Amino acid sequence: MKKILTIAIAVMTMSACTTRVNPFLTEWDTPYGIPPFDEIQVDDYIPAIKEGIAQQQKEIDAITSNPEAPTFENTIAPYEESGEILAKVAGVLYNITETDRTDELDSVMEAAIPLMTEHSDNIAFNKALYERVAAIWNGDQSNLTREQQMVLKKHFESFERSGIGLPEDQQARLREINTEMATKTQKIGNNILSESNAFKEKFGISVSDYPNAMTTTEDRDLRRQMFEAYTTRGHNGNEFDNRQLILDVMDLRIEKAQIMGYNNPAEFILEPKMAHDPETVDTFLDGIMKAAVKKAKEEVYDMQKVMDEDIAAGKLPAGSKIEPWDWWYYAEKVRKLKYDLDEEQTKPYFKLENVVNGIFIAAKTLYGVNMEKLEGVPAYNKDKVTTYKVTDDKGELLGIFTTDYLPRESKRGGAWMNNIRDQKVDAKGNMIRPIIVNVGNLEEYLTVDEVQTVFHEFGHALHGLLTQCHYPSVSGTSVTRDFVEMFSQFNENWAFQPELLAQYAKNEKGEVIPQELVDKINNSLKFNQGFMTTELCAASILDMAWHELEGVEGLNLDAFESKVCEDMGLIHEIVPRYRTTYFNHIFSSGYSAGYYGYLWSEVLDKDAFSIFEASGNVWNLDLAKKFKEIFLERGGSEEPMTLYKEFAGREPDSNAFLEGRGLK
């Protein structure tokens, strides 16, 4: 009996020693604190979220039960530090569900969204916490740093804009709305991915490669089929149809805005942004649209002349006119005629790995950033992901940068930047550096537009990596939506600088791209900007039109979209860059009433770059240092326009934007 008991105890001891611990609930003993992706299992997420919610609630309870008078140090600072487990889970989960989606992860998200939304609302409607924040806000702030004042402002306004001052019944309704919206927007995004995968199954190309296919496909009927399939995603009457979901989401957004005392969602959403109100955005977009459509009509005329030659040669029936599915194809023909630029000649010099080398060389030259490839570190997809250690010229760690550029069916379309970990200074005074991800859907050899995409997303990454803030709520890219795109678009300005091309644009033989091709690329950069600007501006106007609605009862989605396009003066040959049912940015990615931000930010980026040009040297290191210190290091620790005026010494001027797009 004693022997049996000894064996039983030994077995129990072995079992206890081998009990698996949820990775999210432990310290990560990994290089640079990179998540231990290979240890994380699908079943870990929900228990970790529940534990994370409990942890943060306990931390908030400690803040609100503090008998001392509210101060930044005993209220805001610990609130900024709270929720470590949730931050770890969210940093991993949201990245993986966008890049390596599975049915199991969909189920996790279905369970996670209500939990996290309820927790977020519990904080937003925590009266005791709000009263402490409000007391600090209404008190003497002279002892706070400017960054602390901005952090305080962000939290105070967040409470106010969450409905903390509303009656309990309205708060209860807002909770219901928030949960419904979170669930439905996640479903919209999943449906878009499913429809995009169906497009690939039908045509053998990803939606990200759609512009290339439309440019090179000679079969006009096939182009029409691809166009119709691409522009009707989420609109096919199947299980992935987004029409009713979008109307449901808009109904909820309208109700929420009106509960908060606004006429429509746009008024509510824009109030804290740079633009501030819908009238400012509408006027801004209207001016661009008029100039863009005028230019686009000229481009149609040039394309029609080329099409007429095809008609004369018997390739097309008499009377054929440029249709939306003809634009990419005939625009490329016009480009070859006007600039003698054939992308099949340039692609060999823009191998993806060479372009990545180019963004690194530019960052090293301008900002003193060094990139070191890391081997053997954890990665969420070991076959597709590359990881780099990022340091400054003093050898100090700036962060970890991860690239995931190649397409796969589990990944949503497009390109983006995400944080796996935010930069901050923790409660012990330790500098925590960020972990940043750039994701794309690119092939081995890139077009001119795709080269710009790589530079664009790395501009976001630099904004996240170079930040030197103390508090995560204002570090890196934690700025307003109509300011954040300035830095990604600003980085595009260096993509085709001759000095840089000479260092990275090389073919398989190691030959540098010929100056003749460099000149053709730079001469052609303003080409087709009537189309590019019109489709982008049209999508921005469509976004605003949806969010300026005060009700959707009886609204027909298709009729509404058609009327908006007609009213904005959109020509027949162009459709908005994103039509409603696959407009992921505004219905699933946080850009609602904010898509105009790309154009708004471009005014800032082009104006800032014009200052470099005016200095006589676009590689002006004094200006680059100033740009880094004012913008990239300070994140959201100051008002955007204050930062811009500090850099430029004046208000932004739109002339460089208009000239850059060939609209002036």
XYZ file of C-alpha atoms in Angstrom:
664
model
C 0.000 0.000 0.000
C 2.875 2.330 0.879
C 4.539 1.551 -2.454
C 1.325 2.292 -4.360
C 0.918 5.550 -2.498
C 4.521 6.535 -3.302
C 3.975 5.824 -7.002
C 0.728 7.801 -7.006
C 2.434 10.791 -5.392
C 5.254 10.582 -7.951
C 2.796 10.504 -10.849
C 0.880 13.457 -9.423
C 4.154 15.372 -8.954
C 5.203 14.685 -12.557
C 1.783 15.756 -13.747
C 1.982 18.980 -11.770
C 5.437 19.702 -13.201
C 4.216 19.260 -16.762
C 0.976 21.231 -16.432
C 0.936 23.657 -19.329
C 0.770 27.360 -18.483
C -1.074 29.787 -20.739
C 1.743 31.786 -22.448
C -0.192 35.053 -22.101
C -0.175 34.659 -18.319
C 3.604 34.394 -17.977
C 6.612 36.617 -18.549
C 7.926 36.109 -22.079
C 11.490 34.874 -21.814
C 12.127 35.423 -25.503
C 14.555 37.624 -27.433
C 13.423 41.269 -27.065
C 10.105 40.161 -25.575
C 8.773 38.909 -28.909
C 5.595 36.880 -28.313
C 6.286 33.113 -28.123
C 4.097 32.424 -31.139
C 5.029 28.751 -31.378
C 3.771 28.174 -27.819
C 0.440 29.956 -28.231
C -2.584 27.768 -28.944
C -6.042 28.777 -30.106
C -7.502 27.709 -26.764
C -5.263 30.200 -24.941
C -6.942 33.388 -26.155
C -10.302 33.420 -24.378
C -8.990 32.329 -20.940
C -6.252 34.959 -21.255
C -8.776 37.641 -22.236
C -10.918 36.757 -19.215
C -7.891 36.854 -16.922
C -6.760 40.110 -18.529
C -10.141 41.683 -17.958
C -10.062 40.633 -14.310
C -6.534 41.982 -13.946
C -7.319 45.378 -15.408
C -10.555 45.679 -13.441
C -8.606 45.036 -10.238
C -6.071 47.696 -11.264
C -8.827 50.219 -11.941
C -10.521 49.376 -8.639
C -7.230 50.162 -6.904
C -7.153 53.560 -8.613
C -10.755 54.455 -7.765
C -10.480 53.291 -4.140
C -7.396 55.408 -3.488
C -8.398 57.812 -0.677
C -5.852 60.414 -1.765
C -6.864 63.359 -3.941
C -6.623 62.543 -7.660
C -3.319 63.365 -9.336
C -1.746 62.400 -12.616
C 0.647 60.096 -10.747
C -2.017 58.190 -8.784
C -4.725 58.078 -11.476
C -3.646 58.621 -15.085
C -0.220 57.007 -14.870
C -1.447 53.713 -13.334
C -4.393 53.696 -15.738
C -1.912 53.947 -18.645
C 0.012 51.019 -17.146
C -3.065 48.853 -16.585
C -4.211 45.949 -18.747
C -0.869 44.329 -19.533
C -2.360 40.895 -20.206
C -5.048 42.288 -22.500
C -2.433 44.299 -24.394
C -0.391 41.132 -24.940
C -3.406 39.164 -26.170
C -4.695 41.926 -28.442
C -1.237 42.533 -29.935
C -1.073 38.916 -31.056
C -4.724 38.093 -31.786
C -5.602 41.087 -33.959
C -2.466 40.622 -36.051
C -2.933 36.904 -36.585
C -6.626 37.107 -37.441
C -5.749 39.556 -40.250
C -2.876 37.495 -41.646
C -3.558 33.828 -40.811
C -7.289 33.646 -40.351
C -8.857 30.233 -39.678
C -12.330 29.049 -38.738
C -11.028 28.430 -35.224
C -9.748 32.014 -34.967
C -13.092 33.279 -36.280
C -14.738 31.442 -33.391
C -12.263 33.016 -30.976
C -13.082 36.471 -32.302
C -16.816 35.801 -32.042
C -16.324 35.043 -28.354
C -13.679 37.724 -27.738
C -15.464 40.734 -29.222
C -18.422 40.779 -26.794
C -16.100 40.198 -23.820
C -13.694 42.983 -24.760
C -16.440 45.368 -25.811
C -18.250 44.880 -22.500
C -15.001 45.445 -20.615
C -14.259 48.575 -22.609
C -17.737 49.880 -21.835
C -17.307 49.052 -18.154
C -14.288 51.343 -18.118
C -15.967 54.016 -20.240
C -18.933 54.164 -17.854
C -16.897 53.888 -14.643
C -18.122 57.023 -12.874
C -15.580 56.834 -10.066
C -12.677 56.695 -12.524
C -14.176 59.473 -14.619
C -14.585 61.721 -11.588
C -10.917 61.344 -10.732
C -9.893 62.104 -14.331
C -12.268 65.077 -14.459
C -10.897 66.453 -11.193
C -7.386 66.458 -12.658
C -8.649 67.933 -15.937
C -10.460 70.754 -14.156
C -7.593 71.372 -11.749
C -4.244 73.095 -12.117
C -2.288 71.429 -14.948
C 0.739 73.711 -14.764
C 2.819 71.015 -13.061
C 2.240 68.547 -15.904
C 4.487 68.086 -18.919
C 2.936 68.822 -22.294
C 2.806 65.093 -23.008
C 0.992 64.482 -19.725
C -1.494 67.221 -20.582
C -2.210 65.548 -23.927
C -2.613 62.141 -22.249
C -5.002 63.681 -19.726
C -6.940 65.391 -22.499
C -7.221 62.138 -24.431
C -8.657 60.253 -21.451
C -11.009 63.028 -20.388
C -12.401 63.441 -23.899
C -12.692 59.665 -24.272
C -14.920 59.516 -21.201
C -16.992 62.469 -22.383
C -17.383 60.983 -25.874
C -18.299 57.563 -24.479
C -21.455 58.941 -22.863
C -20.420 59.025 -19.221
C -22.713 62.001 -18.596
C -25.819 60.367 -20.041
C -28.727 58.835 -18.079
C -28.365 55.147 -17.211
C -30.894 53.968 -19.787
C -28.968 55.686 -22.590
C -25.690 54.290 -21.290
C -27.251 50.833 -21.353
C -28.335 51.346 -24.946
C -24.851 52.538 -25.926
C -23.440 49.330 -24.470
C -25.792 47.292 -26.672
C -24.890 49.391 -29.713
C -21.141 49.022 -29.137
C -21.381 45.253 -28.880
C -23.584 44.933 -31.952
C -21.349 47.202 -34.002
C -18.176 45.355 -33.007
C -19.694 42.006 -33.983
C -21.145 43.219 -37.276
C -18.027 45.099 -38.414
C -15.953 41.967 -37.766
C -18.421 40.001 -39.901
C -18.207 42.575 -42.703
C -14.424 42.224 -42.770
C -14.630 38.431 -42.823
C -17.132 38.552 -45.675
C -14.853 40.813 -47.719
C -11.987 38.357 -47.248
C -14.204 35.429 -48.291
C -15.366 37.293 -51.405
C -11.781 38.251 -52.233
C -10.745 34.603 -51.965
C -13.639 33.664 -54.271
C -12.334 36.230 -56.767
C -8.923 34.585 -56.657
C -10.417 31.116 -57.139
C -12.307 32.310 -60.208
C -9.561 34.289 -61.909
C -6.346 32.918 -60.447
C -5.173 36.302 -59.157
C -5.467 37.995 -55.777
C -7.456 41.198 -55.412
C -4.157 42.928 -54.641
C -2.917 41.956 -58.107
C -6.122 43.219 -59.748
C -4.593 46.495 -61.094
C -1.717 44.552 -62.684
C -4.101 42.061 -64.278
C -6.346 44.831 -65.608
C -3.275 46.523 -67.071
C -1.917 43.495 -68.905
C -5.037 41.504 -69.895
C -5.759 42.021 -73.603
C -9.059 40.102 -73.583
C -11.576 42.907 -73.081
C -14.415 40.605 -72.063
C -12.209 38.983 -69.428
C -11.349 42.448 -68.130
C -15.064 43.190 -67.887
C -15.670 39.970 -65.970
C -12.846 40.737 -63.551
C -14.082 44.300 -63.066
C -17.623 43.170 -62.345
C -16.468 40.457 -59.913
C -14.070 42.844 -58.158
C -16.594 45.663 -57.770
C -19.464 43.451 -56.601
C -17.681 41.793 -53.693
C -20.059 41.637 -50.758
C -22.938 42.224 -53.170
C -23.741 38.801 -54.592
C -26.790 37.695 -52.652
C -24.854 34.881 -50.978
C -23.845 34.197 -47.376
C -21.134 36.863 -47.701
C -23.435 39.652 -48.854
C -22.711 42.808 -46.841
C -25.635 45.031 -47.850
C -27.889 44.458 -44.860
C -24.935 44.355 -42.474
C -23.822 47.780 -43.674
C -27.289 49.244 -43.266
C -27.406 47.713 -39.778
C -24.038 49.216 -38.857
C -25.005 52.632 -40.199
C -28.275 52.498 -38.288
C -26.319 51.781 -35.101
C -23.754 54.501 -35.799
C -26.494 57.038 -36.435
C -28.341 56.060 -33.275
C -25.140 56.333 -31.239
C -24.303 59.774 -32.646
C -27.801 61.039 -31.953
C -27.766 59.678 -28.394
C -24.537 61.639 -27.969
C -26.278 64.810 -29.155
C -25.081 65.000 -32.768
C -27.118 64.949 -35.969
C -25.056 62.251 -37.649
C -21.956 60.070 -37.167
C -19.696 62.401 -39.181
C -20.306 65.285 -36.780
C -19.549 63.036 -33.827
C -16.466 61.341 -35.313
C -14.832 64.458 -36.746
C -15.081 66.729 -33.736
C -11.671 65.776 -32.235
C -9.904 65.427 -35.615
C -7.799 68.058 -37.392
C -10.636 68.817 -39.828
C -13.115 69.084 -36.910
C -16.403 69.122 -38.849
C -18.096 67.650 -41.962
C -18.400 71.027 -43.698
C -14.618 71.456 -43.692
C -14.083 67.963 -45.111
C -16.809 68.334 -47.734
C -15.392 71.647 -48.965
C -11.877 70.179 -49.020
C -12.972 67.128 -51.041
C -15.200 69.105 -53.402
C -12.296 71.292 -54.467
C -10.078 68.295 -55.147
C -12.843 66.400 -56.958
C -13.474 69.187 -59.438
C -9.791 69.446 -60.369
C -9.370 65.651 -60.479
C -12.391 65.005 -62.718
C -11.255 67.737 -65.103
C -7.892 66.001 -65.391
C -9.533 62.566 -65.688
C -11.609 63.730 -68.659
C -8.392 64.683 -70.420
C -7.063 61.206 -69.695
C -10.216 59.620 -71.153
C -9.685 61.644 -74.338
C -6.097 60.365 -74.650
C -7.162 56.767 -74.041
C -10.030 56.959 -76.502
C -7.605 57.953 -79.249
C -5.614 54.771 -78.591
C -8.807 52.706 -78.476
C -9.870 54.220 -81.805
C -6.659 52.863 -83.305
C -7.619 49.396 -82.069
C -11.064 49.874 -83.641
C -9.457 50.871 -86.952
C -7.233 47.786 -86.755
C -10.311 45.585 -86.340
C -9.486 44.594 -82.768
C -12.695 46.142 -81.393
C -16.161 46.761 -82.843
C -16.963 50.188 -84.252
C -18.283 52.666 -81.706
C -16.444 51.124 -78.736
C -15.904 53.588 -75.909
C -13.688 53.565 -72.832
C -15.428 51.701 -70.030
C -14.311 51.317 -66.397
C -12.749 47.926 -67.217
C -10.661 49.548 -69.964
C -8.979 52.210 -67.856
C -5.926 50.369 -66.519
C -5.265 48.717 -69.878
C -5.443 51.817 -72.046
C -3.808 54.073 -69.463
C -0.752 51.835 -69.683
C -0.777 52.133 -73.467
C -0.907 55.924 -73.181
C 1.904 55.879 -70.647
C 4.085 53.894 -73.029
C 3.332 56.391 -75.782
C 3.870 59.507 -73.657
C 6.764 58.370 -71.515
C 7.982 55.237 -73.275
C 7.746 53.523 -69.887
C 7.045 49.806 -69.837
C 6.757 48.309 -66.344
C 7.967 44.995 -67.677
C 11.286 46.798 -68.148
C 11.306 48.291 -64.643
C 10.086 45.277 -62.646
C 13.409 43.361 -62.861
C 15.030 46.210 -60.921
C 12.352 46.214 -58.233
C 12.732 42.795 -56.706
C 10.943 42.850 -53.352
C 14.065 42.148 -51.289
C 15.907 44.967 -53.093
C 13.083 47.430 -52.421
C 13.141 46.452 -48.738
C 16.868 47.171 -48.802
C 15.983 50.561 -50.308
C 13.660 51.555 -47.463
C 16.367 50.571 -44.992
C 19.059 52.608 -46.787
C 16.788 55.671 -46.838
C 16.008 55.325 -43.126
C 19.701 54.913 -42.322
C 20.619 57.993 -44.366
C 17.849 60.258 -43.077
C 17.368 59.133 -39.494
C 20.367 57.009 -38.526
C 18.301 53.818 -38.336
C 20.081 50.450 -38.521
C 18.381 47.154 -39.413
C 19.764 43.753 -38.402
C 18.002 40.597 -39.565
C 17.276 38.206 -36.691
C 17.373 34.440 -37.119
C 15.694 31.868 -34.934
C 13.334 34.272 -33.156
C 9.615 33.504 -32.710
C 7.352 34.424 -35.649
C 3.634 33.980 -36.195
C 4.317 32.493 -39.644
C 7.884 31.190 -39.894
C 7.676 30.607 -43.641
C 6.500 34.121 -44.513
C 7.729 36.460 -41.786
C 11.127 38.161 -41.476
C 12.192 39.915 -38.272
C 14.714 42.729 -37.770
C 16.350 44.368 -34.787
C 16.222 48.152 -35.164
C 18.864 50.356 -33.521
C 20.041 53.954 -33.715
C 23.584 55.062 -34.534
C 24.523 54.793 -30.848
C 23.499 51.140 -30.833
C 20.416 51.779 -28.685
C 17.426 49.549 -29.398
C 14.607 51.326 -31.228
C 12.363 48.311 -31.640
C 11.637 45.094 -33.494
C 10.383 45.273 -37.073
C 8.578 42.361 -38.715
C 7.719 42.075 -42.409
C 5.024 39.847 -43.908
C 4.801 40.869 -47.556
C 3.677 37.790 -49.504
C 0.008 36.960 -50.234
C -1.958 33.982 -48.955
C -5.630 33.124 -48.754
C -5.754 33.547 -44.978
C -4.631 37.174 -45.222
C -6.946 40.104 -45.865
C -6.210 42.189 -48.956
C -4.150 45.361 -49.084
C -1.182 46.521 -47.032
C -0.984 47.857 -43.486
C 1.109 48.478 -40.374
C 0.258 47.182 -36.907
C 1.767 47.283 -33.425
C 2.268 44.007 -31.600
C 3.663 45.985 -28.677
C 3.428 49.731 -28.029
C 6.355 51.904 -27.011
C 6.244 53.313 -23.486
C 8.209 53.952 -20.308
C 6.884 51.544 -17.684
C 6.132 52.242 -14.020
C 9.684 51.256 -13.043
C 11.181 53.711 -15.514
C 12.179 51.070 -18.064
C 11.975 52.046 -21.724
C 9.799 49.490 -23.535
C 10.472 49.555 -27.267
C 7.777 48.667 -29.812
C 7.254 45.624 -31.991
C 5.989 46.756 -35.388
C 4.581 44.757 -38.315
C 4.355 45.691 -42.001
C 1.973 43.445 -43.940
C 1.340 43.338 -47.679
C 0.148 41.181 -50.551
C 3.039 41.554 -52.975
C 4.767 39.413 -55.580
C 8.503 38.912 -56.037
C 8.865 41.760 -58.547
C 7.049 45.041 -57.983
C 5.367 47.679 -60.087
C 6.098 51.363 -59.538
C 2.907 51.663 -57.447
C 3.889 48.668 -55.321
C 7.327 50.135 -54.665
C 5.543 53.193 -53.295
C 3.374 50.898 -51.143
C 6.447 49.383 -49.468
C 7.824 52.873 -48.737
C 4.360 53.971 -47.529
C 3.941 51.227 -44.949
C 7.528 51.628 -43.768
C 6.736 55.307 -43.184
C 4.103 54.148 -40.685
C 6.657 51.752 -39.207
C 9.202 54.555 -38.713
C 6.515 56.598 -36.952
C 6.008 53.646 -34.610
C 9.688 52.750 -34.167
C 11.228 56.178 -33.601
C 8.715 57.400 -31.034
C 10.187 58.573 -27.711
C 7.064 59.093 -25.610
C 6.366 58.017 -22.027
C 2.728 56.933 -22.355
C 1.327 54.360 -24.817
C -1.875 56.315 -25.530
C 0.144 58.994 -27.363
C 3.200 57.065 -28.573
C 3.985 56.362 -32.208
C 1.018 56.334 -34.555
C -1.475 57.184 -31.786
C -2.488 60.390 -33.537
C -5.659 61.502 -35.308
C -6.684 59.624 -38.458
C -6.279 62.717 -40.637
C -2.690 63.182 -39.419
C -1.358 59.634 -39.268
C -1.115 59.150 -43.045
C 1.195 62.159 -43.390
C 4.198 60.104 -42.307
C 3.558 57.081 -44.509
C 2.971 59.261 -47.559
C 5.955 61.469 -46.702
C 8.213 58.403 -46.876
C 7.055 57.698 -50.438
C 8.849 60.839 -51.610
C 12.201 59.045 -51.398
C 11.259 55.917 -53.354
C 12.510 57.125 -56.720
C 15.196 59.595 -55.761
C 18.070 58.881 -58.194
C 20.686 58.642 -55.417
C 18.659 55.970 -53.653
C 17.679 54.033 -56.772
C 21.374 53.699 -57.571
C 21.791 51.786 -54.319
C 18.799 49.453 -54.324
C 17.247 49.167 -57.799
C 19.328 46.366 -59.313
C 18.501 43.410 -61.551
C 19.584 39.787 -61.119
C 22.973 40.580 -62.688
C 23.541 43.309 -60.131
C 23.165 46.037 -62.744
C 21.774 49.342 -61.479
C 18.599 50.612 -63.108
C 19.619 52.751 -66.127
C 19.277 56.529 -65.790
C 16.998 56.443 -68.834
C 14.459 54.322 -66.906
C 14.870 56.464 -63.783
C 14.009 59.557 -65.797
C 11.001 57.816 -67.334
C 9.718 56.741 -63.904
C 10.047 60.206 -62.399
C 8.544 61.865 -65.476
C 5.577 59.513 -65.313
C 4.786 59.893 -61.608
C 2.168 62.558 -62.332
C 0.665 60.405 -65.082
C -2.901 59.102 -64.626
C -3.346 61.211 -61.500
C -6.755 62.385 -62.709
C -7.928 58.787 -62.375
C -6.007 58.013 -59.191
C -7.162 61.175 -57.441
C -10.747 60.880 -58.662
C -11.243 57.292 -57.470
C -9.642 58.106 -54.097
C -11.623 61.314 -53.663
C -14.823 59.570 -54.776
C -14.371 56.922 -52.075
C -13.769 59.688 -49.523
C -16.947 61.495 -50.557
C -18.902 58.222 -50.463
C -17.590 57.633 -46.931
C -18.718 61.111 -45.862
C -22.112 60.682 -47.510
C -22.775 57.512 -45.530
C -21.760 59.129 -42.270
C -23.700 62.332 -42.848
C -26.946 60.364 -42.995
C -29.431 60.943 -40.186
C -31.385 57.755 -40.848
C -31.369 54.681 -43.113
C -34.971 53.544 -42.887
C -36.187 52.583 -46.352
C -32.793 53.390 -47.885
C -31.705 51.343 -50.897
C -27.935 50.897 -50.739
C -27.410 50.745 -54.507
C -29.611 53.742 -55.256
C -27.905 55.731 -52.514
C -24.426 54.995 -53.820
C -25.440 55.827 -57.405
C -26.965 59.145 -56.327
C -23.847 60.086 -54.344
C -21.632 59.326 -57.353
C -23.889 61.359 -59.613
C -23.963 64.328 -57.235
C -20.178 64.393 -56.855
C -19.764 64.590 -60.642
C -18.072 61.197 -60.986
C -17.646 60.297 -64.633
C -18.943 57.007 -66.009
C -15.484 55.626 -66.694
C -14.429 55.655 -63.019
C -15.892 54.027 -59.915
C -14.864 54.871 -56.333
C -11.700 53.114 -55.232
C -13.896 51.199 -52.798
C -17.581 50.719 -53.344
C -19.765 50.381 -50.294
C -19.974 46.610 -49.844
C -16.185 46.071 -49.813
C -15.161 49.378 -48.230
C -13.203 47.662 -45.468
C -11.568 50.890 -44.283
C -14.812 52.503 -43.151
C -16.875 49.469 -42.178
C -14.259 47.261 -40.542
C -10.979 49.129 -40.024
C -11.635 52.331 -38.109
C -11.603 54.874 -40.947
C -15.321 55.730 -40.787
C -15.773 59.391 -41.761
C -11.994 59.369 -42.010
C -11.006 58.094 -45.446
C -10.495 61.718 -46.529
C -7.457 61.578 -44.210
C -5.272 60.182 -47.004
C -5.788 63.316 -49.088
C -5.761 65.639 -46.082
C -2.464 64.143 -44.902
C -1.018 64.327 -48.394
C -1.371 68.102 -48.321
C 0.817 68.063 -45.193
C 3.289 65.534 -46.551
C 3.824 67.252 -49.906
C 4.140 70.646 -48.271
C 6.706 69.299 -45.782
C 8.655 67.654 -48.604
C 8.644 70.924 -50.548
C 10.675 72.386 -47.678
C 13.328 69.727 -48.276
C 13.242 70.499 -51.999
C 13.519 74.232 -51.375
C 16.679 73.624 -49.350
C 18.343 72.365 -52.519
C 18.910 68.867 -51.131
C 16.160 66.331 -50.437
C 18.693 64.466 -48.281
C 19.156 67.518 -46.047
C 20.168 65.869 -42.775
C 19.453 68.928 -40.638
C 15.866 68.964 -41.909
C 15.609 65.175 -41.500
C 16.744 65.510 -37.874
C 14.181 68.255 -37.327
C 11.441 66.129 -38.953
C 12.360 63.132 -36.786
C 12.478 65.084 -33.539
C 9.304 67.116 -34.101
C 7.094 64.503 -35.710
C 8.367 60.939 -35.484
C 9.614 61.043 -31.898
C 6.708 62.966 -30.397
C 3.740 60.958 -31.676
C 0.490 62.357 -30.258
C 2.148 64.250 -27.405
C 1.195 67.581 -28.995
C -1.618 68.897 -31.207
C -0.973 68.028 -34.886
C -1.151 71.577 -36.213
C 1.155 72.810 -33.455
C 3.738 70.243 -34.526
C 3.311 71.159 -38.174
C 3.780 74.873 -37.551
C 6.827 74.106 -35.409
C 8.369 72.249 -38.344
C 7.305 74.485 -41.231
C 7.069 77.821 -39.422
C 3.680 78.408 -41.031
C 0.291 76.896 -41.935
C 0.362 74.103 -44.552
C 0.095 75.160 -48.204
C -1.846 72.941 -50.657
C 0.059 74.039 -53.778
C 2.673 71.292 -53.493
C -0.105 68.686 -53.202
C -1.903 69.928 -56.334
C 1.340 70.201 -58.291
C 2.470 66.769 -57.079
C -0.663 65.191 -58.500
C -0.462 67.208 -61.705
C -3.737 68.980 -60.928
C -2.283 72.458 -61.129
